[in-house]
């Protein structure tokens, strides 16, 4: 997405400042107004204005006095208000259960609900609605927005272009849910939300690759703090790229797709056949994945690769095979080798990443809302967000860019999906 010139509308200035301030405080944990002003390049009066609005809207709260210095008048410390708002996050990726959570503004889970789901045919709207209603019914505070992570290709309007797993094509999910539940909705690709979760809560960096080994194989890429969407919103869909033309036939009709070589069902079949040792099968699978990713790593100079998958598959043998192959294929003395690690964030990763995406996308819309009302103003705000990191990180009355923060980096990224 190209960076657009900053507009002079005072409400845009305010929105940018709110997002930048929220981003900084959420990363630092606690900050004084003066520190915030320095980091954002805002005058005392301007920062005071932003902070008082955010405290009034329950985005930030005062948490005592700054005790880090010895003498003089102590300043008030600010932190994210984790009691003012909730975020609803829904995960449609599991095969037998649909899960949803409520989180605070920092992505900490405060409530969970789930409903059983037998995947046969296509997932019905009624089922998704029931899950959303159930999780929203648990909220004892205003809900900032609802995020839904979908296994499939999603466009920026929240339409699911294609989801094989859910049996959906061109499903306007966001429009349906906003109408049904009367609050702002964000629909995102599930692997992108895994990447966002890993970057926010785990080990992902601003230049990283997230790979998920499951029923299929999916990836998501973050370059310079921005998740890459691709021209048709399907960046990272590597499962049906051929890695061995002599390999087994795939459901897509080709032979030797990555998915036929390293997906969990295929690897479990090979392990069950016991024609090779467990270590050999898993090491070969890691090698295959490393070989498939080598060109992307060399092309983009990525710093780390996080692999999510079942512990019995994505273990030492798999990761060693991947590391050795990447080194063999990409090593040159001026190129740092990417760190390859297993994602340790557990089953809630996508749900928490999706919650972060909602916060990033909608935090500045709170100023338009009545705190006790779940009205529609936030939808419009979500629609007008440009989602570029540079805009949101740069306060309006300064030419000094604020350092990108980890949380906001991911979130801005996610907003475009
Ligand atoms: Zn295929």
Tab-separated table of C-alpha atoms and ligand atoms in Angstrom:
chain	number	residue	atom	x	y	z
A	1	UNK	CA	0.000	0.000	0.000
A	2	UNK	CA	1.508	3.345	-0.944
A	3	UNK	CA	1.863	5.970	1.729
A	4	UNK	CA	-0.596	8.757	1.200
A	5	UNK	CA	0.118	12.325	2.187
A	6	UNK	CA	-1.119	13.245	5.637
A	7	UNK	CA	-4.380	15.082	5.543
A	8	UNK	CA	-4.990	18.284	7.400
A	9	UNK	CA	-8.295	17.186	8.910
A	10	UNK	CA	-7.891	17.688	12.683
A	11	UNK	CA	-9.688	14.398	13.326
A	12	UNK	CA	-6.975	12.570	11.361
A	13	UNK	CA	-4.301	14.276	13.443
A	14	UNK	CA	-6.093	13.123	16.533
A	15	UNK	CA	-6.520	9.566	15.250
A	16	UNK	CA	-2.836	9.311	14.382
A	17	UNK	CA	-1.812	10.627	17.770
A	18	UNK	CA	-4.137	8.217	19.578
A	19	UNK	CA	-2.761	5.257	17.669
A	20	UNK	CA	0.851	6.332	18.190
A	21	UNK	CA	0.313	6.981	21.917
A	22	UNK	CA	-1.503	3.675	22.435
A	23	UNK	CA	1.223	1.861	20.568
A	24	UNK	CA	4.007	3.385	22.656
A	25	UNK	CA	2.328	2.870	26.029
A	26	UNK	CA	1.328	-0.711	25.220
A	27	UNK	CA	4.907	-1.507	24.329
A	28	UNK	CA	6.587	0.275	27.207
A	29	UNK	CA	4.080	-0.816	29.844
A	30	UNK	CA	4.216	2.464	31.764
A	31	UNK	CA	5.175	5.970	30.663
A	32	UNK	CA	4.831	9.531	31.896
A	33	UNK	CA	3.191	12.223	29.788
A	34	UNK	CA	6.583	13.890	29.325
A	35	UNK	CA	8.164	10.663	28.011
A	36	UNK	CA	5.253	10.133	25.674
A	37	UNK	CA	5.547	13.706	24.406
A	38	UNK	CA	9.270	13.295	23.771
A	39	UNK	CA	8.858	10.007	21.930
A	40	UNK	CA	5.997	11.333	19.821
A	41	UNK	CA	7.538	14.747	19.260
A	42	UNK	CA	4.449	16.464	20.652
A	43	UNK	CA	4.268	19.661	22.685
A	44	UNK	CA	3.237	19.442	26.335
A	45	UNK	CA	-0.153	20.824	25.546
A	46	UNK	CA	-0.718	18.476	22.610
A	47	UNK	CA	0.279	15.367	24.538
A	48	UNK	CA	-1.819	16.448	27.479
A	49	UNK	CA	-4.799	16.802	25.167
A	50	UNK	CA	-4.329	13.337	23.645
A	51	UNK	CA	-3.742	11.690	27.017
A	52	UNK	CA	-6.724	13.247	28.734
A	53	UNK	CA	-8.954	12.132	25.880
A	54	UNK	CA	-7.575	8.601	26.023
A	55	UNK	CA	-7.945	8.413	29.795
A	56	UNK	CA	-11.505	9.720	29.459
A	57	UNK	CA	-12.247	7.056	26.852
A	58	UNK	CA	-10.764	4.282	29.005
A	59	UNK	CA	-7.881	3.514	26.642
A	60	UNK	CA	-5.208	4.625	29.121
A	61	UNK	CA	-5.249	4.967	32.887
A	62	UNK	CA	-3.139	6.599	35.559
A	63	UNK	CA	-1.207	4.054	37.584
A	64	UNK	CA	0.542	5.993	40.347
A	65	UNK	CA	3.622	8.196	40.406
A	66	UNK	CA	6.950	7.748	38.665
A	67	UNK	CA	9.316	6.364	41.330
A	68	UNK	CA	12.266	5.795	39.041
A	69	UNK	CA	14.018	9.029	39.965
A	70	UNK	CA	15.049	10.126	43.426
A	71	UNK	CA	13.942	13.689	43.874
A	72	UNK	CA	11.739	16.476	42.618
A	73	UNK	CA	8.075	16.451	41.751
A	74	UNK	CA	6.997	13.020	40.594
A	75	UNK	CA	4.974	12.603	37.413
A	76	UNK	CA	1.938	10.407	36.921
A	77	UNK	CA	2.582	7.120	35.107
A	78	UNK	CA	0.212	6.003	32.349
A	79	UNK	CA	-0.605	2.442	31.285
A	80	UNK	CA	-3.136	0.807	28.962
A	81	UNK	CA	-6.529	0.593	30.668
A	82	UNK	CA	-7.272	-3.122	30.596
A	83	UNK	CA	-10.642	-2.771	32.362
A	84	UNK	CA	-12.386	-0.318	30.056
A	85	UNK	CA	-12.963	-2.248	26.833
A	86	UNK	CA	-13.121	-5.806	25.595
A	87	UNK	CA	-12.307	-7.280	22.205
A	88	UNK	CA	-14.133	-10.309	20.777
A	89	UNK	CA	-12.044	-12.708	18.713
A	90	UNK	CA	-13.272	-15.752	16.796
A	91	UNK	CA	-11.221	-18.604	15.313
A	92	UNK	CA	-12.845	-20.609	12.483
A	93	UNK	CA	-9.773	-22.732	11.781
A	94	UNK	CA	-10.281	-25.782	13.996
A	95	UNK	CA	-11.853	-28.884	12.533
A	96	UNK	CA	-14.101	-30.040	15.343
A	97	UNK	CA	-14.628	-26.986	17.511
A	98	UNK	CA	-15.191	-23.302	16.822
A	99	UNK	CA	-13.614	-21.111	19.465
A	100	UNK	CA	-14.055	-17.512	20.545
A	101	UNK	CA	-12.616	-15.359	23.318
A	102	UNK	CA	-12.931	-11.956	24.893
A	103	UNK	CA	-9.645	-10.175	25.536
A	104	UNK	CA	-8.573	-6.897	27.076
A	105	UNK	CA	-6.846	-4.228	24.983
A	106	UNK	CA	-3.491	-5.992	25.411
A	107	UNK	CA	-4.749	-9.307	24.050
A	108	UNK	CA	-5.029	-11.087	27.406
A	109	UNK	CA	-7.888	-13.584	27.346
A	110	UNK	CA	-10.611	-12.945	29.920
A	111	UNK	CA	-13.440	-15.227	28.691
A	112	UNK	CA	-13.674	-18.219	26.374
A	113	UNK	CA	-16.534	-19.972	24.641
A	114	UNK	CA	-16.648	-22.765	22.084
A	115	UNK	CA	-19.192	-24.756	20.149
A	116	UNK	CA	-18.731	-28.187	18.598
A	117	UNK	CA	-18.533	-28.250	14.834
A	118	UNK	CA	-18.447	-31.197	12.471
A	119	UNK	CA	-16.972	-30.045	9.209
A	120	UNK	CA	-19.106	-31.427	6.433
A	121	UNK	CA	-20.219	-29.313	3.497
A	122	UNK	CA	-19.954	-25.600	4.185
A	123	UNK	CA	-20.013	-23.762	7.498
A	124	UNK	CA	-23.365	-22.038	7.998
A	125	UNK	CA	-23.801	-18.369	8.935
A	126	UNK	CA	-26.162	-19.470	11.701
A	127	UNK	CA	-23.322	-21.366	13.358
A	128	UNK	CA	-20.962	-18.392	13.187
A	129	UNK	CA	-23.712	-16.088	14.452
A	130	UNK	CA	-24.423	-18.386	17.373
A	131	UNK	CA	-20.748	-18.386	18.339
A	132	UNK	CA	-20.501	-14.585	18.055
A	133	UNK	CA	-23.678	-14.082	20.071
A	134	UNK	CA	-22.411	-16.467	22.715
A	135	UNK	CA	-19.079	-14.708	23.166
A	136	UNK	CA	-20.570	-11.202	23.003
A	137	UNK	CA	-23.120	-12.298	25.593
A	138	UNK	CA	-20.269	-12.843	28.040
A	139	UNK	CA	-19.119	-9.214	27.830
A	140	UNK	CA	-19.559	-7.142	30.968
A	141	UNK	CA	-17.977	-4.053	29.377
A	142	UNK	CA	-18.220	-2.292	25.988
A	143	UNK	CA	-16.738	-4.277	23.105
A	144	UNK	CA	-14.344	-2.412	20.813
A	145	UNK	CA	-14.911	-4.763	17.895
A	146	UNK	CA	-15.147	-8.329	16.687
A	147	UNK	CA	-12.359	-10.057	14.785
A	148	UNK	CA	-12.797	-13.296	12.854
A	149	UNK	CA	-9.839	-15.395	11.697
A	150	UNK	CA	-10.695	-17.459	8.629
A	151	UNK	CA	-8.697	-20.240	6.958
A	152	UNK	CA	-8.754	-18.842	3.440
A	153	UNK	CA	-8.204	-15.849	1.209
A	154	UNK	CA	-9.823	-12.665	2.539
A	155	UNK	CA	-9.961	-9.266	0.845
A	156	UNK	CA	-9.690	-5.901	2.656
A	157	UNK	CA	-13.500	-5.555	2.674
A	158	UNK	CA	-13.752	-8.662	4.816
A	159	UNK	CA	-15.141	-10.861	2.054
A	160	UNK	CA	-13.885	-14.437	2.112
A	161	UNK	CA	-12.861	-14.929	-1.499
A	162	UNK	CA	-12.171	-18.623	-1.033
A	163	UNK	CA	-11.977	-20.988	1.902
A	164	UNK	CA	-11.703	-24.654	0.982
A	165	UNK	CA	-11.850	-25.676	4.644
A	166	UNK	CA	-15.148	-23.825	5.259
A	167	UNK	CA	-16.601	-24.496	1.808
A	168	UNK	CA	-16.977	-20.765	1.122
A	169	UNK	CA	-16.524	-18.675	-2.037
A	170	UNK	CA	-17.189	-14.919	-2.126
A	171	UNK	CA	-18.829	-14.806	1.275
A	172	UNK	CA	-19.339	-11.232	2.559
A	173	UNK	CA	-18.712	-12.236	6.150
A	174	UNK	CA	-17.840	-8.837	7.566
A	175	UNK	CA	-20.945	-7.171	6.126
A	176	UNK	CA	-23.140	-9.968	7.451
A	177	UNK	CA	-21.663	-9.923	10.953
A	178	UNK	CA	-21.748	-6.142	11.276
A	179	UNK	CA	-25.415	-6.161	10.395
A	180	UNK	CA	-26.204	-9.078	12.658
A	181	UNK	CA	-24.244	-7.997	15.729
A	182	UNK	CA	-24.145	-4.187	15.451
A	183	UNK	CA	-20.462	-3.603	16.033
A	184	UNK	CA	-17.313	-3.118	13.941
A	185	UNK	CA	-16.000	-6.372	12.472
A	186	UNK	CA	-12.611	-7.292	11.046
A	187	UNK	CA	-12.217	-10.504	9.016
A	188	UNK	CA	-8.638	-11.697	8.521
A	189	UNK	CA	-6.639	-14.623	7.201
A	190	UNK	CA	-5.809	-17.029	10.027
A	191	UNK	CA	-2.123	-17.537	9.207
A	192	UNK	CA	-1.588	-13.783	9.082
A	193	UNK	CA	-3.138	-13.581	12.531
A	194	UNK	CA	-0.786	-16.334	13.696
A	195	UNK	CA	2.125	-14.245	12.443
A	196	UNK	CA	0.738	-11.158	14.169
A	197	UNK	CA	0.388	-13.126	17.412
A	198	UNK	CA	3.917	-14.501	17.120
A	199	UNK	CA	5.327	-11.033	16.417
A	200	UNK	CA	3.415	-9.458	19.310
A	201	UNK	CA	3.664	-12.129	21.989
A	202	UNK	CA	6.366	-14.494	20.747
A	203	UNK	CA	9.645	-14.310	18.884
A	204	UNK	CA	8.686	-12.940	15.473
A	205	UNK	CA	10.612	-9.899	14.279
A	206	UNK	CA	9.728	-7.135	11.823
A	207	UNK	CA	11.243	-9.237	9.010
A	208	UNK	CA	9.948	-12.706	9.590
A	209	UNK	CA	8.224	-15.693	8.120
A	210	UNK	CA	5.577	-17.705	9.945
A	211	UNK	CA	4.862	-21.219	8.699
A	212	UNK	CA	2.037	-23.392	9.958
A	213	UNK	CA	2.120	-27.131	9.442
A	214	UNK	CA	-1.353	-28.592	9.879
A	215	UNK	CA	-3.906	-30.207	7.588
A	216	UNK	CA	-2.085	-28.229	4.927
A	217	UNK	CA	0.882	-25.898	4.895
A	218	UNK	CA	0.431	-22.132	5.079
A	219	UNK	CA	2.755	-19.203	5.578
A	220	UNK	CA	2.638	-15.479	6.281
A	221	UNK	CA	5.371	-12.926	5.679
A	222	UNK	CA	6.203	-9.743	7.530
A	223	UNK	CA	8.613	-7.364	5.775
A	224	UNK	CA	9.756	-4.161	7.489
A	225	UNK	CA	6.947	-4.497	10.018
A	226	UNK	CA	4.199	-4.959	7.446
A	227	UNK	CA	2.363	-8.167	6.680
A	228	UNK	CA	2.474	-8.804	2.951
A	229	UNK	CA	-0.978	-9.298	1.372
A	230	UNK	CA	-0.039	-9.988	-2.216
A	231	UNK	CA	-1.811	-8.878	-5.386
A	232	UNK	CA	-4.719	-11.260	-4.862
A	233	UNK	CA	-4.555	-11.292	-1.023
A	234	UNK	CA	-3.076	-14.770	-1.030
A	235	UNK	CA	0.585	-14.150	-0.159
A	236	UNK	CA	1.886	-17.073	1.887
A	237	UNK	CA	-0.373	-19.674	0.246
A	238	UNK	CA	2.544	-21.988	-0.460
A	239	UNK	CA	0.824	-25.337	0.063
A	240	UNK	CA	0.246	-25.997	-3.610
A	241	UNK	CA	3.634	-24.918	-4.916
A	242	UNK	CA	5.335	-27.938	-6.485
A	243	UNK	CA	8.566	-28.915	-4.726
A	244	UNK	CA	9.007	-32.374	-6.306
A	245	UNK	CA	7.494	-32.964	-9.764
A	246	UNK	CA	7.978	-36.723	-9.218
A	247	UNK	CA	6.078	-36.564	-5.927
A	248	UNK	CA	2.614	-37.925	-5.132
A	249	UNK	CA	-0.509	-36.521	-6.774
A	250	UNK	CA	-2.159	-33.675	-4.865
A	251	UNK	CA	-5.865	-32.848	-4.479
A	252	UNK	CA	-5.224	-29.842	-6.741
A	253	UNK	CA	-4.222	-32.165	-9.605
A	254	UNK	CA	-0.494	-31.362	-9.634
A	255	UNK	CA	2.245	-33.667	-8.383
A	256	UNK	CA	4.563	-33.092	-5.424
A	257	UNK	CA	2.991	-29.944	-3.963
A	258	UNK	CA	4.579	-28.867	-0.649
A	259	UNK	CA	1.349	-29.950	1.058
A	260	UNK	CA	1.773	-33.531	-0.173
A	261	UNK	CA	5.253	-33.674	1.345
A	262	UNK	CA	5.068	-31.945	4.753
A	263	UNK	CA	1.449	-31.628	5.919
A	264	UNK	CA	0.544	-33.372	9.192
A	265	UNK	CA	-1.723	-36.064	7.647
A	266	UNK	CA	0.917	-36.994	5.036
A	267	UNK	CA	3.704	-37.121	7.615
A	268	UNK	CA	1.589	-39.212	9.995
A	269	UNK	CA	0.946	-41.648	7.123
A	270	UNK	CA	4.649	-41.945	6.449
A	271	UNK	CA	5.458	-42.384	10.126
A	272	UNK	CA	2.791	-45.069	10.446
A	273	UNK	CA	4.227	-46.972	7.469
A	274	UNK	CA	7.482	-47.399	9.445
A	275	UNK	CA	9.626	-47.842	6.351
A	276	UNK	CA	12.102	-45.295	7.734
A	277	UNK	CA	12.965	-44.158	11.249
A	278	UNK	CA	10.877	-41.410	12.746
A	279	UNK	CA	13.883	-39.096	12.825
A	280	UNK	CA	14.642	-39.668	9.143
A	281	UNK	CA	11.061	-38.934	8.049
A	282	UNK	CA	10.883	-35.719	10.063
A	283	UNK	CA	14.357	-34.565	9.122
A	284	UNK	CA	13.567	-35.099	5.445
A	285	UNK	CA	10.368	-33.109	5.834
A	286	UNK	CA	12.293	-30.236	7.461
A	287	UNK	CA	14.854	-30.408	4.660
A	288	UNK	CA	12.093	-30.263	2.055
A	289	UNK	CA	10.534	-27.206	3.696
A	290	UNK	CA	13.928	-25.506	4.068
A	291	UNK	CA	14.657	-26.071	0.383
A	292	UNK	CA	11.253	-24.676	-0.578
A	293	UNK	CA	11.747	-21.525	1.516
A	294	UNK	CA	15.380	-20.826	0.657
A	295	UNK	CA	14.683	-18.529	-2.277
A	296	UNK	CA	12.184	-16.416	-0.294
A	297	UNK	CA	14.666	-16.071	2.553
A	298	UNK	CA	17.453	-15.032	0.210
A	299	UNK	CA	15.163	-12.699	-1.708
A	300	UNK	CA	13.776	-10.876	1.331
A	301	UNK	CA	16.698	-11.220	3.801
A	302	UNK	CA	14.342	-12.334	6.560
A	303	UNK	CA	15.667	-12.490	10.126
A	304	UNK	CA	13.635	-15.364	11.500
A	305	UNK	CA	11.305	-18.218	10.661
A	306	UNK	CA	8.762	-19.433	13.175
A	307	UNK	CA	7.216	-22.853	12.581
A	308	UNK	CA	3.918	-23.743	14.240
A	309	UNK	CA	2.656	-27.319	14.294
A	310	UNK	CA	2.097	-30.363	16.486
A	311	UNK	CA	4.944	-30.962	18.933
A	312	UNK	CA	5.454	-34.545	17.710
A	313	UNK	CA	6.069	-33.280	14.175
A	314	UNK	CA	7.733	-29.887	14.549
A	315	UNK	CA	10.548	-30.980	16.857
A	316	UNK	CA	14.327	-31.160	16.855
A	317	UNK	CA	14.707	-33.426	13.801
A	318	UNK	CA	12.352	-31.319	11.668
A	319	UNK	CA	13.890	-27.979	12.659
A	320	UNK	CA	17.475	-29.264	12.313
A	321	UNK	CA	16.680	-30.517	8.820
A	322	UNK	CA	15.276	-27.107	7.952
A	323	UNK	CA	18.205	-25.163	9.426
A	324	UNK	CA	20.830	-27.298	7.709
A	325	UNK	CA	19.108	-27.045	4.356
A	326	UNK	CA	18.625	-23.276	4.619
A	327	UNK	CA	22.269	-22.879	5.512
A	328	UNK	CA	23.374	-25.104	2.648
A	329	UNK	CA	21.155	-23.264	0.177
A	330	UNK	CA	21.528	-19.633	1.273
A	331	UNK	CA	24.861	-19.205	3.086
A	332	UNK	CA	27.126	-16.376	1.965
A	333	UNK	CA	29.354	-14.413	4.326
A	334	UNK	CA	27.378	-11.151	4.030
A	335	UNK	CA	24.007	-12.798	4.656
A	336	UNK	CA	22.898	-13.470	8.229
A	337	UNK	CA	21.297	-16.862	8.581
A	338	UNK	CA	17.679	-16.624	9.722
A	339	UNK	CA	16.887	-17.918	13.193
A	340	UNK	CA	14.613	-20.972	12.846
A	341	UNK	CA	12.445	-21.678	15.858
A	342	UNK	CA	9.314	-23.479	16.876
A	343	UNK	CA	6.324	-21.248	17.699
A	344	UNK	CA	5.635	-21.743	21.425
A	345	UNK	CA	2.477	-19.652	21.728
A	346	UNK	CA	0.019	-22.548	21.870
A	347	UNK	CA	-3.549	-22.929	20.646
A	348	UNK	CA	-4.590	-19.348	21.423
A	349	UNK	CA	-2.091	-17.761	19.057
A	350	UNK	CA	-4.540	-16.988	16.248
A	351	UNK	CA	-7.247	-15.753	18.646
A	352	UNK	CA	-4.826	-13.399	20.383
A	353	UNK	CA	-3.287	-12.188	17.119
A	354	UNK	CA	-6.788	-11.483	15.819
A	355	UNK	CA	-7.599	-9.500	18.976
A	356	UNK	CA	-4.457	-7.411	18.478
A	357	UNK	CA	-5.546	-6.709	14.898
A	358	UNK	CA	-8.918	-5.406	16.130
A	359	UNK	CA	-7.295	-3.150	18.723
A	360	UNK	CA	-4.829	-1.743	16.209
A	361	UNK	CA	-7.517	-1.125	13.668
A	362	UNK	CA	-10.132	0.393	15.944
A	363	UNK	CA	-8.396	2.008	18.902
A	364	UNK	CA	-8.760	5.503	17.457
A	365	UNK	CA	-12.459	4.997	16.728
A	366	UNK	CA	-13.273	5.087	20.424
A	367	UNK	CA	-13.250	8.863	20.376
A	368	UNK	CA	-16.313	8.769	18.168
A	369	UNK	CA	-18.250	6.476	20.396
A	370	UNK	CA	-20.298	6.662	23.500
A	371	UNK	CA	-18.438	4.357	25.859
A	372	UNK	CA	-21.620	2.562	26.877
A	373	UNK	CA	-22.983	2.086	23.433
A	374	UNK	CA	-22.024	-0.423	20.777
A	375	UNK	CA	-23.118	1.893	17.980
A	376	UNK	CA	-21.864	1.807	14.429
A	377	UNK	CA	-19.476	4.728	14.441
A	378	UNK	CA	-16.505	2.410	14.654
A	379	UNK	CA	-17.298	0.770	11.328
A	380	UNK	CA	-16.842	4.018	9.499
A	381	UNK	CA	-13.629	4.622	11.372
A	382	UNK	CA	-12.363	1.199	10.395
A	383	UNK	CA	-13.192	1.889	6.784
A	384	UNK	CA	-11.201	5.085	6.674
A	385	UNK	CA	-8.030	3.736	8.245
A	386	UNK	CA	-5.217	3.654	5.774
A	387	UNK	CA	-3.280	1.045	7.666
A	388	UNK	CA	0.172	2.283	6.772
A	389	UNK	CA	2.748	2.093	9.469
A	390	UNK	CA	4.396	5.364	8.524
A	391	UNK	CA	1.237	7.385	8.915
A	392	UNK	CA	0.182	6.107	12.259
A	393	UNK	CA	3.633	6.242	13.765
A	394	UNK	CA	4.274	9.800	12.736
A	395	UNK	CA	2.620	12.390	14.899
A	396	UNK	CA	1.237	15.334	13.042
A	397	UNK	CA	2.953	18.285	14.562
A	398	UNK	CA	6.452	16.899	14.267
A	399	UNK	CA	8.811	15.702	11.596
A	400	UNK	CA	10.462	13.249	13.997
A	401	UNK	CA	9.170	9.759	13.443
A	402	UNK	CA	8.343	7.762	16.531
A	403	UNK	CA	10.095	4.412	16.795
A	404	UNK	CA	7.700	1.709	15.669
A	405	UNK	CA	6.464	-0.346	18.556
A	406	UNK	CA	6.125	-4.077	18.444
A	407	UNK	CA	2.406	-4.211	19.076
A	408	UNK	CA	1.423	-1.416	16.742
A	409	UNK	CA	3.729	-2.626	14.052
A	410	UNK	CA	1.889	-5.901	13.843
A	411	UNK	CA	-1.434	-4.367	14.228
A	412	UNK	CA	-1.098	-1.820	11.507
A	413	UNK	CA	0.050	-4.600	9.345
A	414	UNK	CA	-2.892	-6.708	10.149
A	415	UNK	CA	-5.330	-3.938	9.532
A	416	UNK	CA	-4.951	-4.218	5.831
A	417	UNK	CA	-6.172	-7.757	5.713
B	1	LIG	ZN1	-1.541	-29.189	-4.726
